[in-house]
Coordinates of C-alpha atoms in Angstrom, one line a residue:
X95 CA -53.8 24.2 15.1
X96 CA -51.3 26.2 13.5
X97 CA -49.7 25.0 10.2
X98 CA -46.0 25.3 9.9
X99 CA -44.6 26.9 6.6
X100 CA -41.7 25.3 5.4
X101 CA -40.5 28.7 4.1
X102 CA -41.3 30.6 7.0
X103 CA -38.0 30.5 8.6
X104 CA -35.4 30.8 5.7
X105 CA -33.0 32.6 8.0
X106 CA -32.7 29.1 10.1
X107 CA -32.5 27.5 6.7
X108 CA -29.5 29.3 5.8
X109 CA -28.0 29.2 9.3
X110 CA -28.2 25.3 8.9
X111 CA -26.5 25.4 5.4
X112 CA -23.6 27.8 6.9
X113 CA -22.8 25.1 9.3
X114 CA -22.9 22.6 6.8
X115 CA -20.1 24.8 4.8
X116 CA -18.3 25.1 8.4
X117 CA -18.2 21.3 8.7
X118 CA -16.9 20.7 5.2
X119 CA -13.9 23.4 5.3
X120 CA -13.2 22.8 9.1
X121 CA -12.8 19.2 8.0
X122 CA -10.4 20.1 5.5
X123 CA -8.5 22.5 7.7
X124 CA -8.1 19.8 10.5
X125 CA -6.7 17.5 7.6
X126 CA -4.3 20.0 6.7
X127 CA -3.1 20.6 10.2
X128 CA -2.9 17.5 11.9
X129 CA -2.8 15.0 9.0
X130 CA -1.5 14.7 5.3
X131 CA -4.3 16.7 3.9
X132 CA -3.7 19.5 1.5
X133 CA -5.6 22.7 0.2
X134 CA -5.1 21.7 -3.4
X135 CA -6.6 18.3 -4.8
X136 CA -4.9 15.4 -6.1
X137 CA -4.6 15.4 -10.1
X138 CA -4.9 12.8 -12.3
X139 CA -2.3 10.9 -14.5
X140 CA -3.1 13.4 -17.8
X141 CA -2.7 16.4 -15.3
X142 CA 0.1 15.6 -12.9
X143 CA 2.2 12.7 -14.6
X144 CA 2.7 9.7 -13.0
X145 CA 4.3 6.1 -13.9
X146 CA 3.8 3.8 -16.6
X147 CA 4.3 0.3 -16.0
X148 CA 4.1 -2.3 -19.2
X149 CA 3.7 -6.1 -18.1
X150 CA 4.1 -9.1 -20.1
X151 CA 2.7 -12.6 -19.9
X152 CA 4.8 -15.3 -18.7
X153 CA 4.0 -18.6 -20.9
X154 CA 4.6 -21.5 -18.6
X155 CA 5.2 -24.8 -20.2
X156 CA 2.0 -26.5 -21.2
X157 CA 0.0 -23.2 -20.3
X158 CA -1.2 -22.7 -24.1
X159 CA -1.6 -19.2 -25.8
X160 CA -2.9 -16.2 -23.8
X161 CA -6.6 -15.3 -24.8
X162 CA -8.3 -12.4 -24.8
X163 CA -10.5 -13.4 -21.8
X164 CA -7.4 -14.5 -19.8
X165 CA -5.9 -10.8 -20.4
X166 CA -9.4 -9.2 -19.4
X167 CA -9.6 -11.0 -16.5
X168 CA -5.8 -10.0 -15.4
X169 CA -6.8 -6.4 -16.0
X170 CA -9.7 -6.7 -13.6
X171 CA -8.0 -8.2 -10.8
X172 CA -4.9 -5.6 -11.2
X173 CA -7.7 -3.0 -11.2
X174 CA -9.1 -4.2 -7.9
X175 CA -5.5 -4.3 -6.4
X176 CA -4.8 -0.7 -7.7
X177 CA -7.9 0.8 -6.1
X178 CA -7.4 -1.2 -2.9
X179 CA -4.3 1.0 -2.4
X180 CA -6.4 4.2 -2.4
X181 CA -5.1 5.1 -6.0
X182 CA -8.0 6.5 -8.2
X183 CA -8.0 7.5 -11.7
X184 CA -5.4 4.8 -12.8
X185 CA -5.6 3.6 -16.3
X186 CA -5.1 -0.1 -16.9
X187 CA -5.5 -1.2 -20.6
X188 CA -4.2 -3.9 -22.8
X189 CA -1.8 -3.5 -25.5
X190 CA -1.4 -5.4 -28.6
X191 CA -3.7 -8.4 -27.3
X192 CA -0.9 -9.6 -24.6
X193 CA 0.6 -6.8 -22.8
X194 CA -1.0 -5.0 -19.9
X195 CA -0.4 -1.2 -19.3
X196 CA -0.7 0.3 -16.1
X197 CA -0.4 4.1 -15.7
X198 CA -0.4 5.3 -11.9
X199 CA -1.1 9.1 -11.8
X200 CA 1.1 11.2 -9.0
X201 CA 4.6 11.0 -7.5
X202 CA 5.7 7.5 -7.8
X203 CA 7.2 7.8 -4.3
X204 CA 4.0 8.2 -3.1
X205 CA 2.7 5.0 -5.3
X206 CA 5.2 2.4 -3.9
X207 CA 2.2 0.0 -2.6
X208 CA 0.2 0.3 -5.6
X209 CA 3.5 -0.4 -7.8
X210 CA 4.2 -3.2 -5.5
X211 CA 1.0 -5.0 -6.2
X212 CA 1.4 -4.7 -9.6
X213 CA 4.3 -6.0 -10.0
X214 CA 3.3 -9.0 -7.8
X215 CA 1.5 -10.3 -11.1
X216 CA 2.1 -14.2 -10.0
X217 CA -0.5 -16.5 -9.1
X218 CA -1.0 -16.9 -5.5
X219 CA -0.9 -20.5 -4.1
X220 CA -1.0 -22.2 -0.7
X221 CA 2.0 -24.8 0.2
X222 CA 2.7 -26.6 3.2
X223 CA 5.9 -25.6 5.1
X224 CA 8.6 -28.5 5.6
X225 CA 11.4 -26.2 6.9
X226 CA 11.2 -22.4 8.5
X227 CA 14.4 -20.9 9.9
X228 CA 15.6 -17.3 10.2
X229 CA 17.5 -15.7 7.3
X230 CA 20.9 -16.4 9.2
X231 CA 20.0 -19.7 10.6
X232 CA 22.3 -22.7 10.6
X233 CA 22.2 -24.9 7.1
X234 CA 20.2 -27.8 6.6
X235 CA 22.9 -30.7 6.0
X236 CA 22.1 -32.4 2.9
X237 CA 20.1 -35.9 3.4
X238 CA 21.9 -39.0 3.2
X239 CA 20.6 -42.7 2.9
X240 CA 17.5 -43.2 5.2
X241 CA 14.4 -45.3 5.4
X242 CA 12.5 -43.8 8.0
X243 CA 12.5 -39.9 8.4
X244 CA 12.7 -38.4 11.8
X245 CA 12.8 -35.1 12.7
X246 CA 15.9 -33.7 14.8
X247 CA 13.5 -31.6 17.1
X248 CA 9.9 -32.9 17.8
X249 CA 6.9 -30.8 19.1
X250 CA 7.4 -29.6 22.9
X251 CA 6.6 -32.5 25.6
X252 CA 3.2 -32.2 27.5
X253 CA 3.2 -29.4 30.0
X254 CA 5.7 -27.2 28.2
X255 CA 5.0 -24.1 26.9
X256 CA 5.8 -23.4 23.1
X257 CA 7.4 -20.2 22.0
X258 CA 4.9 -17.8 20.4
X259 CA 4.1 -17.5 16.8
X260 CA 3.2 -14.4 14.8
X261 CA 0.3 -15.8 12.9
X262 CA -2.3 -18.6 13.1
X263 CA -5.1 -20.1 11.4
X264 CA -8.4 -21.5 12.9
X265 CA -11.9 -21.7 11.8
X266 CA -13.7 -18.5 11.6
X267 CA -16.6 -18.9 14.2
X268 CA -14.3 -20.0 17.0
X269 CA -11.9 -18.2 19.1
X270 CA -8.4 -19.3 18.7
X271 CA -6.7 -20.6 21.7
X272 CA -4.3 -18.1 23.2
X273 CA -1.3 -20.4 23.3
X274 CA 0.6 -20.3 20.1
X275 CA 3.7 -22.2 18.8
X276 CA 6.4 -21.6 16.1
X277 CA 9.8 -23.7 15.5
X278 CA 12.9 -22.5 16.4
X279 CA 14.4 -25.6 14.8
X280 CA 14.6 -27.0 11.5
X281 CA 13.0 -30.5 10.5
X282 CA 15.9 -31.8 8.8
X283 CA 16.1 -34.8 6.6
X284 CA 17.6 -37.8 8.6
X285 CA 20.9 -39.3 8.4
X286 CA 22.0 -43.1 9.0
X287 CA 24.6 -43.5 11.4
X288 CA 27.9 -44.9 10.0
X289 CA 28.6 -48.6 10.4
X290 CA 30.7 -49.6 13.2
X291 CA 33.1 -51.8 10.8
X292 CA 32.7 -50.5 7.0
X293 CA 32.5 -53.2 4.3
X294 CA 35.3 -53.8 2.1
X295 CA 33.2 -52.9 -1.0
X296 CA 30.6 -49.7 -0.6
X297 CA 27.3 -50.9 -1.3
X298 CA 25.3 -48.7 -3.8
X299 CA 23.4 -46.0 -1.8
X300 CA 19.7 -46.8 -1.0
X301 CA 17.4 -44.6 -2.9
X302 CA 15.4 -42.0 -0.5
X303 CA 11.8 -42.9 0.1
X304 CA 9.4 -41.6 -2.3
X305 CA 7.8 -38.7 -0.6
X306 CA 3.9 -39.8 0.8
X307 CA 2.5 -36.6 0.7
X308 CA 3.3 -32.3 0.2
X309 CA 4.4 -32.1 3.7
X310 CA 7.0 -35.2 3.9
X311 CA 10.6 -34.2 4.2
X312 CA 11.5 -36.9 1.7
X313 CA 10.6 -33.8 -0.5
X314 CA 13.8 -32.5 0.3
X315 CA 16.6 -33.5 -1.9
X316 CA 20.3 -32.9 -1.5
X317 CA 20.1 -30.0 -4.3
X318 CA 17.1 -28.8 -2.5
X319 CA 19.0 -28.6 1.0
X320 CA 22.0 -26.9 -1.0
X321 CA 19.8 -24.3 -2.3
X322 CA 18.4 -23.4 1.0
X323 CA 21.8 -23.3 2.6
X324 CA 23.1 -20.8 0.0
X325 CA 19.5 -18.7 0.0
X326 CA 20.3 -15.2 1.7
X327 CA 17.3 -13.6 2.3
X328 CA 18.9 -10.3 3.3
X329 CA 19.7 -9.6 -0.5
X330 CA 17.1 -7.6 -1.9
X331 CA 17.6 -9.5 -5.1
X332 CA 16.0 -12.6 -3.4
X333 CA 13.1 -10.4 -2.5
X334 CA 12.1 -9.1 -5.8
X335 CA 10.0 -12.2 -6.8
X336 CA 9.2 -13.2 -10.1
X337 CA 10.4 -16.8 -10.1
X338 CA 8.6 -19.2 -12.1
X339 CA 8.1 -22.1 -9.7
X340 CA 6.8 -25.5 -10.5
X341 CA 3.4 -26.4 -8.7
X342 CA 4.3 -29.9 -8.4
X343 CA 7.8 -29.4 -7.0
X344 CA 9.0 -28.1 -3.5
X345 CA 10.1 -24.5 -3.4
X346 CA 13.0 -22.6 -1.8
X347 CA 12.1 -19.1 -1.1
X348 CA 12.1 -16.3 1.5
X349 CA 9.6 -14.4 3.3
X350 CA 8.4 -10.8 1.9
X351 CA 10.0 -9.0 4.7
X352 CA 13.3 -11.1 4.3
X353 CA 13.2 -12.3 8.1
X354 CA 12.9 -15.9 7.4
X355 CA 13.6 -18.3 4.6
X356 CA 11.7 -21.4 4.0
X357 CA 11.1 -24.9 2.1
X358 CA 8.0 -25.3 1.0
X359 CA 6.1 -28.6 -0.3
X360 CA 4.0 -28.7 -3.6
X361 CA 1.0 -26.3 -4.3
X362 CA -2.1 -27.9 -2.6
X363 CA -4.5 -25.0 -3.0
X364 CA -4.7 -22.5 -5.7
X365 CA -5.5 -18.5 -5.3
X366 CA -8.2 -18.8 -7.6
X367 CA -10.2 -21.2 -5.1
X368 CA -10.7 -18.3 -2.8
X369 CA -14.1 -16.7 -2.8
X370 CA -13.5 -13.6 -0.4
X371 CA -11.1 -12.2 2.0
X372 CA -11.5 -9.5 4.4
X373 CA -10.1 -7.8 7.7
X374 CA -11.7 -6.7 11.2
X375 CA -11.8 -7.0 14.6
X376 CA -12.0 -10.4 16.1
X377 CA -15.5 -11.4 17.5
X378 CA -15.3 -13.6 20.6
X379 CA -17.6 -16.6 21.0
X380 CA -19.7 -14.8 23.5
X381 CA -20.4 -12.1 20.7
X382 CA -17.9 -9.5 22.0
X383 CA -15.6 -7.5 19.7
X384 CA -12.2 -7.7 20.9
X385 CA -9.4 -5.4 19.9
X386 CA -7.5 -8.0 17.9
X387 CA -7.2 -7.7 14.4
X388 CA -7.9 -10.7 12.2
X389 CA -8.3 -11.5 8.5
X390 CA -11.2 -13.8 7.5
X391 CA -10.9 -16.2 4.4
X392 CA -13.5 -17.8 2.6
X393 CA -13.0 -20.7 -0.1
X394 CA -15.3 -21.8 -2.7
X395 CA -16.7 -25.5 -3.0
X396 CA -13.4 -26.7 -4.8
X397 CA -11.3 -24.8 -2.2
X398 CA -13.3 -26.0 0.9
X399 CA -12.7 -29.5 -0.2
X400 CA -9.0 -29.0 -0.9
X401 CA -8.4 -27.0 2.3
X402 CA -10.5 -29.5 4.7
X403 CA -7.7 -32.4 3.4
X404 CA -4.7 -29.8 3.9
X405 CA -5.8 -29.0 7.6
X406 CA -6.6 -32.8 8.7
X407 CA -3.0 -33.3 7.8
X408 CA -1.3 -30.4 9.0
X409 CA -3.1 -30.3 12.5
X410 CA -1.4 -33.5 13.7
X411 CA 2.0 -32.5 12.6
X412 CA 4.9 -31.1 14.8
X413 CA 6.3 -27.3 14.2
X414 CA 6.9 -26.2 11.4
X415 CA 5.1 -28.6 9.3
X416 CA 1.9 -27.8 10.7
X417 CA 2.1 -24.3 9.0
X418 CA 0.8 -23.6 5.4
X419 CA 2.6 -20.9 3.3
X420 CA 0.3 -18.2 1.5
X421 CA 3.1 -17.8 -1.4
X422 CA 2.6 -14.7 -3.9
X423 CA 4.9 -14.0 -6.7
X424 CA 7.1 -16.8 -5.3
X425 CA 7.6 -15.1 -1.8
X426 CA 5.8 -16.2 1.4
X427 CA 3.2 -13.8 2.4
X428 CA 2.3 -15.5 5.6
X429 CA 3.1 -18.9 6.9
X430 CA 0.1 -19.5 9.9
X431 CA 0.0 -22.6 11.7
X432 CA -3.1 -24.8 11.9
X433 CA -4.9 -24.9 15.0
X434 CA -7.9 -27.0 13.8
X435 CA -9.5 -28.8 11.0
X436 CA -11.4 -26.5 9.0
X437 CA -14.2 -28.1 7.3
X438 CA -16.5 -25.5 5.9
X439 CA -14.0 -23.2 4.2
X440 CA -14.2 -20.5 6.6
X441 CA -10.7 -19.6 8.3
X442 CA -9.6 -16.9 10.3
X443 CA -5.9 -15.9 10.7
X444 CA -4.6 -14.4 13.7
X445 CA -1.4 -12.7 15.3
X446 CA 0.6 -9.6 15.6
X447 CA -1.7 -7.8 13.1
X448 CA -2.4 -4.1 13.2
X449 CA -5.1 -2.7 11.2
X450 CA -2.7 -1.6 8.1
X451 CA -1.1 -5.2 7.9
X452 CA -4.4 -6.8 8.3
X453 CA -5.9 -5.0 5.5
X454 CA -2.8 -5.2 3.3
X455 CA -3.0 -9.1 3.6
X456 CA -6.6 -9.6 3.0
X457 CA -6.0 -7.4 -0.3
X458 CA -3.1 -9.6 -1.2
X459 CA -5.5 -12.7 -0.4
X460 CA -8.6 -11.3 -2.4
X461 CA -6.9 -9.8 -5.2
X462 CA -3.8 -11.8 -5.7
X463 CA -5.1 -14.8 -8.0
X464 CA -4.3 -14.1 -11.5
X465 CA -4.8 -16.5 -14.4
X466 CA -1.3 -16.0 -15.7
X467 CA 2.2 -14.9 -14.5
X468 CA 3.6 -11.4 -15.6
X469 CA 6.9 -9.7 -15.3
X470 CA 7.5 -6.1 -15.4
X471 CA 8.9 -5.2 -19.2
X472 CA 9.2 -1.4 -18.5
X473 CA 8.5 1.3 -16.2
X474 CA 8.6 4.9 -17.6
X475 CA 7.7 8.4 -16.2
X476 CA 4.9 10.2 -17.7
X477 CA 5.0 14.1 -18.2
X478 CA 2.0 16.1 -17.6
X479 CA 2.6 19.1 -20.1
X480 CA 0.3 18.2 -22.4
X481 CA -2.4 17.6 -19.6
X482 CA -1.7 21.0 -18.4
X483 CA -2.2 22.6 -21.9
X484 CA -5.3 21.0 -22.1
X485 CA -6.7 21.8 -18.7
X486 CA -5.8 25.4 -19.3
X487 CA -8.2 25.2 -22.4
X488 CA -10.9 23.3 -20.4
X489 CA -10.7 26.0 -17.7
X490 CA -10.8 28.7 -20.3
X491 CA -14.0 27.1 -21.9
X492 CA -15.5 27.0 -18.4
X493 CA -14.9 30.7 -17.7
X494 CA -16.7 31.6 -21.0
X495 CA -19.5 29.5 -20.1
X496 CA -20.1 30.8 -16.7
X497 CA -19.7 34.7 -17.8
X498 CA -22.3 33.8 -20.5
X499 CA -24.7 32.2 -17.6
X500 CA -24.2 35.4 -15.4
X501 CA -24.7 37.9 -18.1
X502 CA -28.0 36.3 -19.1
X503 CA -29.0 36.0 -15.7
X504 CA -28.7 39.6 -15.0
X505 CA -30.3 40.8 -18.5
X506 CA -33.3 38.4 -18.0
X507 CA -33.8 38.9 -14.1
X508 CA -32.0 42.0 -13.1
X509 CA -31.2 42.2 -9.7
X510 CA -32.5 38.8 -8.9
X511 CA -29.8 37.4 -11.3
X512 CA -27.3 38.2 -8.3
X513 CA -28.8 35.0 -6.8
X514 CA -27.5 32.9 -9.6
X515 CA -24.1 34.6 -9.4
X516 CA -24.2 34.0 -5.6
X517 CA -25.3 30.3 -6.2
X518 CA -23.3 29.4 -8.5
X519 CA -19.9 30.7 -6.3
X520 CA -21.1 28.9 -3.3
X521 CA -21.5 25.8 -5.4
X522 CA -17.9 25.9 -6.5
X523 CA -16.7 26.6 -3.4
X524 CA -18.4 23.6 -1.9
X525 CA -17.4 21.3 -4.4
X526 CA -14.0 22.2 -4.3
X527 CA -13.7 21.4 -0.5
X528 CA -15.7 18.3 -0.9
X529 CA -13.1 17.2 -3.8
X530 CA -10.1 18.2 -1.6
X531 CA -11.5 16.0 1.0
X532 CA -12.0 13.1 -1.0
X533 CA -8.5 13.5 -2.5
X534 CA -7.3 13.5 1.0
X535 CA -9.4 10.7 2.4
X536 CA -10.2 8.5 -0.3
X537 CA -7.1 9.3 -2.6
X538 CA -9.5 10.8 -5.3
X539 CA -7.8 12.4 -8.4
X540 CA -9.3 15.2 -10.5
X541 CA -8.9 14.4 -14.2
X542 CA -9.5 16.4 -17.5
X543 CA -12.4 14.0 -17.9
X544 CA -13.6 15.1 -14.2
X545 CA -13.1 18.8 -15.1
X546 CA -15.4 18.3 -17.9
X547 CA -18.2 17.2 -15.8
X548 CA -17.9 20.3 -13.5
X549 CA -18.2 22.5 -16.3
X550 CA -21.3 20.5 -17.5
X551 CA -22.7 20.9 -14.1
X552 CA -22.8 24.6 -14.5
X553 CA -25.7 24.4 -16.9
X554 CA -27.4 22.0 -14.8
X555 CA -27.4 24.1 -11.9
X556 CA -28.1 27.1 -14.0
X557 CA -31.3 25.5 -15.0
X558 CA -32.4 24.8 -11.7
X559 CA -32.1 28.4 -10.8
X560 CA -34.4 29.4 -13.9
X561 CA -37.1 26.6 -13.1
X562 CA -37.4 28.4 -9.5
X563 CA -37.5 32.0 -10.7
X564 CA -39.9 31.5 -13.6
X565 CA -42.3 29.7 -11.4
X566 CA -42.2 32.7 -9.2
X567 CA -42.5 35.2 -11.8
X568 CA -45.9 33.4 -12.9
X569 CA -47.4 33.3 -9.7
X570 CA -46.7 37.4 -9.4
X571 CA -48.2 37.7 -12.7
X572 CA -51.3 35.9 -11.4
X573 CA -51.6 38.7 -8.8
X574 CA -49.9 37.1 -5.9
X575 CA -47.5 39.2 -3.4
X576 CA -44.2 38.4 -4.1
X577 CA -43.8 36.7 -0.5
X578 CA -46.6 34.2 -1.4
X579 CA -45.4 33.6 -5.1
X580 CA -42.0 32.7 -3.5
X581 CA -43.3 29.8 -1.4
X582 CA -46.0 28.7 -4.1
X583 CA -43.6 28.7 -6.8
X584 CA -41.1 27.0 -4.9
X585 CA -43.5 24.4 -4.2
X586 CA -44.3 24.1 -8.2
X587 CA -40.5 24.3 -9.1
X588 CA -39.6 21.9 -6.4
X589 CA -40.8 18.9 -8.0
X590 CA -39.4 19.7 -11.4
X591 CA -36.1 20.5 -10.0
X592 CA -36.3 17.1 -8.1
X593 CA -37.2 15.0 -11.2
X594 CA -34.6 16.7 -13.1
X595 CA -31.8 16.1 -10.9
X596 CA -32.7 12.3 -9.7
X597 CA -32.3 11.6 -13.8
X598 CA -29.3 13.3 -13.9
X599 CA -27.8 11.5 -10.7
X600 CA -28.9 7.9 -11.9
X601 CA -27.4 8.7 -15.4
X602 CA -24.2 9.6 -13.5
X603 CA -24.2 6.3 -11.6
X604 CA -25.1 4.0 -14.4
X605 CA -22.3 5.6 -16.4
X606 CA -19.8 5.1 -13.5
X607 CA -20.7 1.7 -13.1
X608 CA -20.5 0.7 -16.4
X609 CA -17.4 2.9 -17.7
X610 CA -14.0 2.5 -16.8
X611 CA -11.1 5.0 -16.7
X612 CA -11.4 8.7 -17.5
X613 CA -15.2 8.1 -18.3
X614 CA -15.6 7.2 -14.6
X615 CA -14.0 10.4 -13.5
X616 CA -16.6 12.5 -15.6
X617 CA -19.5 10.4 -14.3
X618 CA -18.3 10.9 -10.7
X619 CA -18.1 14.7 -10.9
X620 CA -21.4 15.0 -12.7
X621 CA -22.8 13.0 -9.9
X622 CA -21.3 14.8 -7.2
X623 CA -22.1 18.3 -8.6
X624 CA -25.9 17.1 -9.0
X625 CA -26.3 16.1 -5.3
X626 CA -24.3 19.6 -4.2
X627 CA -27.0 21.2 -6.8
X628 CA -29.8 20.0 -5.0
X629 CA -28.3 20.9 -1.7
X630 CA -27.6 24.5 -2.6
X631 CA -31.5 25.0 -4.3
X632 CA -32.6 23.5 -1.2
X633 CA -30.6 25.3 1.4
X634 CA -29.2 28.5 -0.2
X635 CA -31.1 29.8 -3.4
X636 CA -34.7 29.1 -1.9
X637 CA -34.5 30.9 1.7
X638 CA -32.1 33.6 0.2
X639 CA -34.8 34.6 -2.3
X640 CA -37.5 34.4 0.4
X641 CA -35.6 36.6 2.7
X642 CA -35.2 39.1 -0.5
X643 CA -38.9 39.1 -1.2
X644 CA -39.3 40.9 2.4
X645 CA -37.1 43.5 1.6
X646 CA -39.0 46.9 -0.1
X647 CA -36.6 46.9 -3.1
X648 CA -37.7 43.5 -4.4
X649 CA -41.3 43.5 -2.8
X650 CA -42.0 46.7 -3.9
X651 CA -41.4 45.3 -7.6
X652 CA -38.3 48.0 -8.3
X653 CA -37.9 48.5 -11.8
X654 CA -34.4 46.6 -11.5
X655 CA -35.6 44.0 -9.2
X656 CA -36.8 41.4 -11.8
X657 CA -40.4 41.5 -10.4
X658 CA -41.8 45.1 -12.0
X659 CA -44.9 44.9 -13.2
X660 CA -43.7 46.2 -16.7
X661 CA -40.8 43.8 -17.1
X662 CA -43.1 40.8 -16.5
X663 CA -45.7 42.0 -18.9
X664 CA -43.1 41.9 -21.6
X665 CA -41.8 38.4 -20.8
X666 CA -43.7 35.2 -21.8
X667 CA -44.3 32.6 -19.1
X668 CA -41.9 29.7 -18.6
X669 CA -43.4 26.4 -19.3
X670 CA -40.6 24.0 -18.1
X671 CA -37.1 23.4 -18.7
X672 CA -36.3 24.6 -22.2
X673 CA -40.0 25.6 -23.1
X674 CA -42.0 28.7 -22.7
X675 CA -45.7 29.7 -23.4
X676 CA -46.9 31.6 -26.0
X677 CA -49.4 34.2 -25.6
X678 CA -52.6 31.8 -26.7
X679 CA -51.3 29.5 -24.2
X680 CA -51.1 32.1 -21.3
X681 CA -54.6 33.0 -22.1
X682 CA -55.8 29.6 -22.0
X683 CA -54.0 29.1 -18.2
X684 CA -55.7 32.2 -17.2
X685 CA -58.9 31.1 -18.2
X686 CA -58.2 27.7 -16.3
X687 CA -57.2 29.7 -13.4
X688 CA -60.1 31.7 -13.3
X689 CA -62.2 28.4 -12.7
X690 CA -60.1 27.6 -9.8
X691 CA -62.1 29.8 -7.5
X692 CA -63.1 29.3 -3.7
X693 CA -66.7 28.7 -2.8
X694 CA -67.4 32.5 -1.7
X695 CA -66.1 33.7 -5.1
X696 CA -68.4 31.3 -7.2
X697 CA -71.4 32.2 -4.9
X698 CA -70.5 36.0 -5.4
X699 CA -70.3 35.6 -9.2
X700 CA -73.4 33.6 -9.2
X701 CA -75.4 36.5 -7.3
X702 CA -74.0 39.0 -10.1
X703 CA -75.1 37.1 -12.5
X704 CA -78.5 36.5 -11.0
X705 CA -79.3 40.3 -10.8
X706 CA -81.7 41.7 -13.5
X707 CA -80.1 44.1 -16.2
X708 CA -81.1 47.8 -15.7
X709 CA -82.2 49.4 -18.9
X710 CA -79.5 52.4 -19.5
X711 CA -80.9 56.1 -18.4
X712 CA -82.0 58.0 -20.9
X713 CA -80.2 61.9 -21.3
X714 CA -82.7 64.7 -20.2
X715 CA -84.0 66.7 -23.3
X716 CA -84.0 70.6 -23.1
X717 CA -87.9 70.5 -22.3
X718 CA -87.3 68.4 -19.0
X719 CA -84.5 70.6 -17.8
X720 CA -86.8 74.0 -18.2
X721 CA -89.4 71.8 -16.5
X722 CA -87.2 71.0 -13.6
X723 CA -86.0 74.6 -13.2
X724 CA -89.6 75.7 -13.2
X725 CA -90.4 73.3 -10.4
X726 CA -87.4 74.4 -8.3
X727 CA -88.4 78.2 -8.6

């Protein structure tokens, strides 16, 4: 059976590497041609400038003082909000123990969604819908004396089809029915018809009954009805949010899009009760994936109990009171209709969602609950002049370091050092392409800390080449041909390179997970270049040296090749990263290598040792020479 030599087909390995490079830059070119990708990677806040937003906590009555733990929790949630929009390298820190500073890199026009989520710093709450109407709907008349509330319009009669609604909520495992209804009329506070014969004296007005639950229409007071009538949801000022609402009182507000306005009951479920939220395509009861985008919502233990009680009441009410409103920053994010009682805390919100709108709503649900409310104190633009100067200094330092590596490689390895230069150039190009793709696809931004990680990678990559080259030269010193030395040296160097790069990658991952801000940028580029270094050494450097070893210039040991005997004789052997062997150590290694002989070599040596020693031949005297001459004559 023929043994396959891994290094026997270096040209094929180089071909596969060329395919990989073509895929990377082909992807980038297609993004530039048919999408919004650019050839230049996006830069971080310190290099490109951006927006700085300072948030100040709003202390509600009875809330107490703001602790460090509350601020840290708020920072973590705001960071999740910003990251969910695809913005990276954002700086989110505390200031003075109470304020939160959010720094978003890039053009402010491109960060509209992130800025919106940052400004939406109030708690997310769930309120029942009492009244819903279009923004330009007829006003709600103020209530008068009443004993028994009755809606002006009831739910559709049996057999009648209800108008379609945009969103519904149902238990997650079951499929939502196709029919959806949305109210087109308001549930109004009932009025008492005037008496046919008014009395001579007007008796005192009968007080309105106390509301029995959060959905009761008796929550609507004349003042609340007048506020609802005056609310104009087409006015941008009414869509800015930031209202400090009372959780125990009804709320008059608008939808975030300004299309509808609402009268909502008191808060029944808090946003902190949400365990998780995600978006995806609906799965039918038969296990098939449909083309309908939905939002899956899951509550924790306390939230499950509260939500079950809410759905038990809402499912039996007429529209629009069978809806609950998801309120963020005092504006209605969504108001789905309740189809069934949800007992396990797992709900599915469906409707006319697109992938983008479903993801946006899921992010709002998942990252919407802050421990306290905030208001925007200042919003300023940050210049990148200082960062550009630091970038120039950093690039200069990197260029000097790269030049020193190239000079050392050429002096130490002569023509073989050109492989180091070529490998570093290929690594730089591949790293640039990958970062540009990540900037386009994931919103990654390169910061000064990330540039520092790229500069550090020069030394790590050059060290991998040195390990390989020195192992090959050690094998040449032991008498192997250059072709055999390349493969034997590669097998020995590969273990060292894999171990070193694995440790560097694990260190970068650990640093990325534990750090925040710019340090994460350094860890990301360090980990990325470590992976690319391994790819370059495996798929480019090794096969390139294997092909060069088959040429007459390198295989014949030319004086400038780096493999000539005279040059290798003056060079001490390499013993691993950062250490070389002394002459005494090389002598011990040579003795140890002499003991590693084949069976045939050991038998031949034993046979030579068993042969008796022959006495040295004596030199002939003058008499012996004359006697020999006489015999011949």
